[in-house]
CSV table of N, CA and C in Angstrom, one decimal:
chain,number,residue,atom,x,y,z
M,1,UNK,N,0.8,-1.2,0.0
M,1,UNK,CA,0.0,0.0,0.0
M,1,UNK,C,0.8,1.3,0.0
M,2,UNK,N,2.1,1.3,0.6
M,2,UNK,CA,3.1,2.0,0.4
M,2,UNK,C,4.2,2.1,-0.6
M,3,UNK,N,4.3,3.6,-1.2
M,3,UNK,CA,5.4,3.5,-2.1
M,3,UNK,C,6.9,2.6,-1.5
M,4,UNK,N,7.3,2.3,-1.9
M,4,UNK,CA,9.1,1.8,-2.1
M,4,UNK,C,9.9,3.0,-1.8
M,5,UNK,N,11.0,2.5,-0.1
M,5,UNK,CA,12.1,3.7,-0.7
M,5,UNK,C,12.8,4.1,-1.3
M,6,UNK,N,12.8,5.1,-1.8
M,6,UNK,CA,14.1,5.4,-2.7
M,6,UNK,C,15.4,4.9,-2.2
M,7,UNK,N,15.7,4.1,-3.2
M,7,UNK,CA,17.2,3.6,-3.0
M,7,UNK,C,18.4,4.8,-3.3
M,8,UNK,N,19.2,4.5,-2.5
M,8,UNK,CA,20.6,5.3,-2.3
M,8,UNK,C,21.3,4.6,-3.4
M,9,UNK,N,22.2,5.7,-3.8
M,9,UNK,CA,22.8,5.2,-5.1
M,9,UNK,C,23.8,6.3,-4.8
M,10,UNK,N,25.1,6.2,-5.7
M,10,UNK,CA,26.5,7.2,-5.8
M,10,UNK,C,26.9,6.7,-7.1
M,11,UNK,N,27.4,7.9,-7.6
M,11,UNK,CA,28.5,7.8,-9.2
M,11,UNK,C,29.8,7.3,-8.3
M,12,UNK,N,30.6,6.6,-8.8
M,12,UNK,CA,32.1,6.3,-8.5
M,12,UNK,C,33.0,6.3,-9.8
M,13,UNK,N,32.5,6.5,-10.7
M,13,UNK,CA,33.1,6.6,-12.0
M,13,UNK,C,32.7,7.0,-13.4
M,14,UNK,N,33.5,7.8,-14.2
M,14,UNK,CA,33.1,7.6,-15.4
M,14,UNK,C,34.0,7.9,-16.7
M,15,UNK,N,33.4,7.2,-18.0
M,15,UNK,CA,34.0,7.5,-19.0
M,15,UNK,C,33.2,7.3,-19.9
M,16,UNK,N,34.0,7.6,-21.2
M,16,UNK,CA,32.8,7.6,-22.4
M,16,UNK,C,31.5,7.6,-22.3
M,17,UNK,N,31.1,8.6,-22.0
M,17,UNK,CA,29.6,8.8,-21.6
M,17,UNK,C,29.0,7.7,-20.9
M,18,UNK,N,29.5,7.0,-20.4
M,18,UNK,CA,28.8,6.1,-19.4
M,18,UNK,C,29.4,6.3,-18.1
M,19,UNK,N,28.4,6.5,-16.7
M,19,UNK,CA,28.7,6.1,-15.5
M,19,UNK,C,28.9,4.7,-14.4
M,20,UNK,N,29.3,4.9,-14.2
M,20,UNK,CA,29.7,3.3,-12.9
M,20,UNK,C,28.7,3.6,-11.6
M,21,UNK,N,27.4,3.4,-11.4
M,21,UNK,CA,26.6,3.2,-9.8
M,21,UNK,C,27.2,2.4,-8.9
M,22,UNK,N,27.3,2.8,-7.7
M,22,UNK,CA,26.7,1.7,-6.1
M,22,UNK,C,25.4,1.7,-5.3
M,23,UNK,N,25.0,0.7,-5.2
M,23,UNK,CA,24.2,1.1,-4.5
M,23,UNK,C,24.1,-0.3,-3.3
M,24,UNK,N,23.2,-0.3,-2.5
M,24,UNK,CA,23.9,-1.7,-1.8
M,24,UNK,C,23.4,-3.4,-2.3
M,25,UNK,N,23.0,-3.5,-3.5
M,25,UNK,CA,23.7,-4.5,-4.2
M,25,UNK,C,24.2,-4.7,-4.9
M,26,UNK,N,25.3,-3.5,-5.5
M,26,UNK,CA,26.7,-3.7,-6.2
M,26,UNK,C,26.6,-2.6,-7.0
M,27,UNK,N,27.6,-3.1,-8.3
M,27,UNK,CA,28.2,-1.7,-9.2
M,27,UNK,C,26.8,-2.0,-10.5
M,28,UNK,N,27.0,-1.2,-11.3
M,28,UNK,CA,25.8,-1.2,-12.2
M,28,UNK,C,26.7,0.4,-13.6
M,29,UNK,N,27.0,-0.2,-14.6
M,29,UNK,CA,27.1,0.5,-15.6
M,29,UNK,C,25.8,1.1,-16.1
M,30,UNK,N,25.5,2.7,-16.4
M,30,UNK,CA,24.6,3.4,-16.7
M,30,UNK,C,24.8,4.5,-17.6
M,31,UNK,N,23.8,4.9,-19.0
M,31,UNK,CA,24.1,5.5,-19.7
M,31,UNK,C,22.8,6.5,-19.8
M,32,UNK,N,22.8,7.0,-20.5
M,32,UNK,CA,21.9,8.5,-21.2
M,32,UNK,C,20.6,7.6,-21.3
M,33,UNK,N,19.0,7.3,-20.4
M,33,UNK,CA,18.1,6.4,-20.9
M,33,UNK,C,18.3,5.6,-19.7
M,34,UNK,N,19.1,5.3,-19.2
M,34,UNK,CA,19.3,3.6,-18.6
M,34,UNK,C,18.2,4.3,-16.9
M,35,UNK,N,17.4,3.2,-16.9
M,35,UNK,CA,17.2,3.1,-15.3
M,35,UNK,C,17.4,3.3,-14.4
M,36,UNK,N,17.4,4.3,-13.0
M,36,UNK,CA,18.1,4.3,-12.1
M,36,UNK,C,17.7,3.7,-10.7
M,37,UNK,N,18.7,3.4,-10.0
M,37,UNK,CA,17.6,2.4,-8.4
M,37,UNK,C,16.5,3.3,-8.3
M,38,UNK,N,16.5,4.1,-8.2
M,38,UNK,CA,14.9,5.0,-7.9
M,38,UNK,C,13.9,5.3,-8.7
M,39,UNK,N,14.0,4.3,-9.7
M,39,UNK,CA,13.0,4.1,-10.9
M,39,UNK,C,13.2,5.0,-11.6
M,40,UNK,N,14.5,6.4,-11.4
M,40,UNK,CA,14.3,7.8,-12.4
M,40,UNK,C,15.1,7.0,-13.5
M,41,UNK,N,15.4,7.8,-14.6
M,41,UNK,CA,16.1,7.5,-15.5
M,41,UNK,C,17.4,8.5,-15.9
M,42,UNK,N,18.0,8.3,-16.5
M,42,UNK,CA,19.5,8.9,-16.6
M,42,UNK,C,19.2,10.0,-17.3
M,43,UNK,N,18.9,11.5,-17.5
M,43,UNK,CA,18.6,12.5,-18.8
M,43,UNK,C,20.3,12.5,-19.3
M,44,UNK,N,21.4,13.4,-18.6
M,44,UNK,CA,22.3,13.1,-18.9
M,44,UNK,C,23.9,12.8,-18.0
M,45,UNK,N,25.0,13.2,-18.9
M,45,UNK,CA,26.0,12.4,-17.9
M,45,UNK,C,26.9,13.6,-18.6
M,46,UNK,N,27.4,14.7,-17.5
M,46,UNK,CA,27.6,15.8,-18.0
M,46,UNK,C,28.8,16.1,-16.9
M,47,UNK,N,29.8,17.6,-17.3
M,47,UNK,CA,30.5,18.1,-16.6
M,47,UNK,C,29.7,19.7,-15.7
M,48,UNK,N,29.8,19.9,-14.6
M,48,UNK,CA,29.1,21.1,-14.7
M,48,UNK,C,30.6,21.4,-13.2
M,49,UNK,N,30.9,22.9,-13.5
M,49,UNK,CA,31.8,23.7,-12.6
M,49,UNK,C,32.9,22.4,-12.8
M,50,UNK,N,33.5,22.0,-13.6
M,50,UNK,CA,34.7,20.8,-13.6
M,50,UNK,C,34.7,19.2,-12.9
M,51,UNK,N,33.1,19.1,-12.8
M,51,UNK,CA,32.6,18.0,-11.7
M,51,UNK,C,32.0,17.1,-12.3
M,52,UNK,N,32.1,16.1,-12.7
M,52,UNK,CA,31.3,15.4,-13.0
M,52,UNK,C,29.6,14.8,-12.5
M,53,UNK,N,28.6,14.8,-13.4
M,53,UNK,CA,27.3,14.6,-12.5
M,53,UNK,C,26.1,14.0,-13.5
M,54,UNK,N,25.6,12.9,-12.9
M,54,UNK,CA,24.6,12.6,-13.6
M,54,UNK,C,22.9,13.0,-12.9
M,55,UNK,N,22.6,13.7,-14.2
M,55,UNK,CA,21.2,14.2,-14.4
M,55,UNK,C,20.0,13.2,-14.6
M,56,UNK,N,19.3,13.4,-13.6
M,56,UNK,CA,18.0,12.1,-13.7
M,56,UNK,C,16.8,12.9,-14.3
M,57,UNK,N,15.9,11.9,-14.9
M,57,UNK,CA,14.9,12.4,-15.3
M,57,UNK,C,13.9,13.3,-14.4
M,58,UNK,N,13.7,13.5,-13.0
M,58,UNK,CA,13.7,13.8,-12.1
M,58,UNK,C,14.2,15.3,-11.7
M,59,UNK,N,15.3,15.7,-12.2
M,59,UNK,CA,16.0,16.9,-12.0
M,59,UNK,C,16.7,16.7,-10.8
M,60,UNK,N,16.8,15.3,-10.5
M,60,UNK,CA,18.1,14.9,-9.4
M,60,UNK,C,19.6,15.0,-10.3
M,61,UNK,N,20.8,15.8,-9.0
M,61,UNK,CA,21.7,15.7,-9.8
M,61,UNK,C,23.2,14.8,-8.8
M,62,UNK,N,23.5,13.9,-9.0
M,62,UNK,CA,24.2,13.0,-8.6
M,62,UNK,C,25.7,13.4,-9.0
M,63,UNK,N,26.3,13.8,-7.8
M,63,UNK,CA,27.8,14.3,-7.9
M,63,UNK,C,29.0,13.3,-7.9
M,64,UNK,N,30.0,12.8,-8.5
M,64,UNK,CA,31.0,12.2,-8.7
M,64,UNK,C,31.2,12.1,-7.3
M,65,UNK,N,31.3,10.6,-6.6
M,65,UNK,CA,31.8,10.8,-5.1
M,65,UNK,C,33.6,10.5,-5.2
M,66,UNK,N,34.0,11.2,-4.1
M,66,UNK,CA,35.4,11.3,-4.2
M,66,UNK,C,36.2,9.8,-3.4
C-alpha cells in the first residue's frame, strides 16, 4: 500500500559517456536512458563547474563521489 524507498545510489566513475553506480547491491554500468535504483532514469552524464554529475529524469543531480 506504500510506495518503495528510494534507494541510495553514488557515481564512483566515469567515461565515455557512461557512469559506474553503487548502491547496496553492487556496481551497475549506466548511460543516457538507462534506469536508475529510484526508478528515475538517466537525462544526462555531463561536466558542470569541472565536476562530474549525472542528471536524472527527475531533475536529481548526482555528484562524482570522491
Amino acid at each position: 500500500p506504500f510506495p518503495a524507498a528510494a534507494s541510495e545510489f553514488k557515481m564512483v566513475h566515469v567515461a565515455n559517456g557512461r557512469a559506474m553506480i553503487e548502491d547496496d547491491t553492487g556496481l551497475w554500468v549506466v548511460q543516457r536512458g538507462s534506469v536508475l535504483p529510484d526508478s528515475s532514469r538517466v537525462a544526462s552524464i555531463e561536466q558542470r563547474g569541472g565536476k562530474w554529475v549525472i542528471v536524472t529524469s527527475t531533475d536529481k543531480v548526482i555528484q562524482l563521489s570522491k
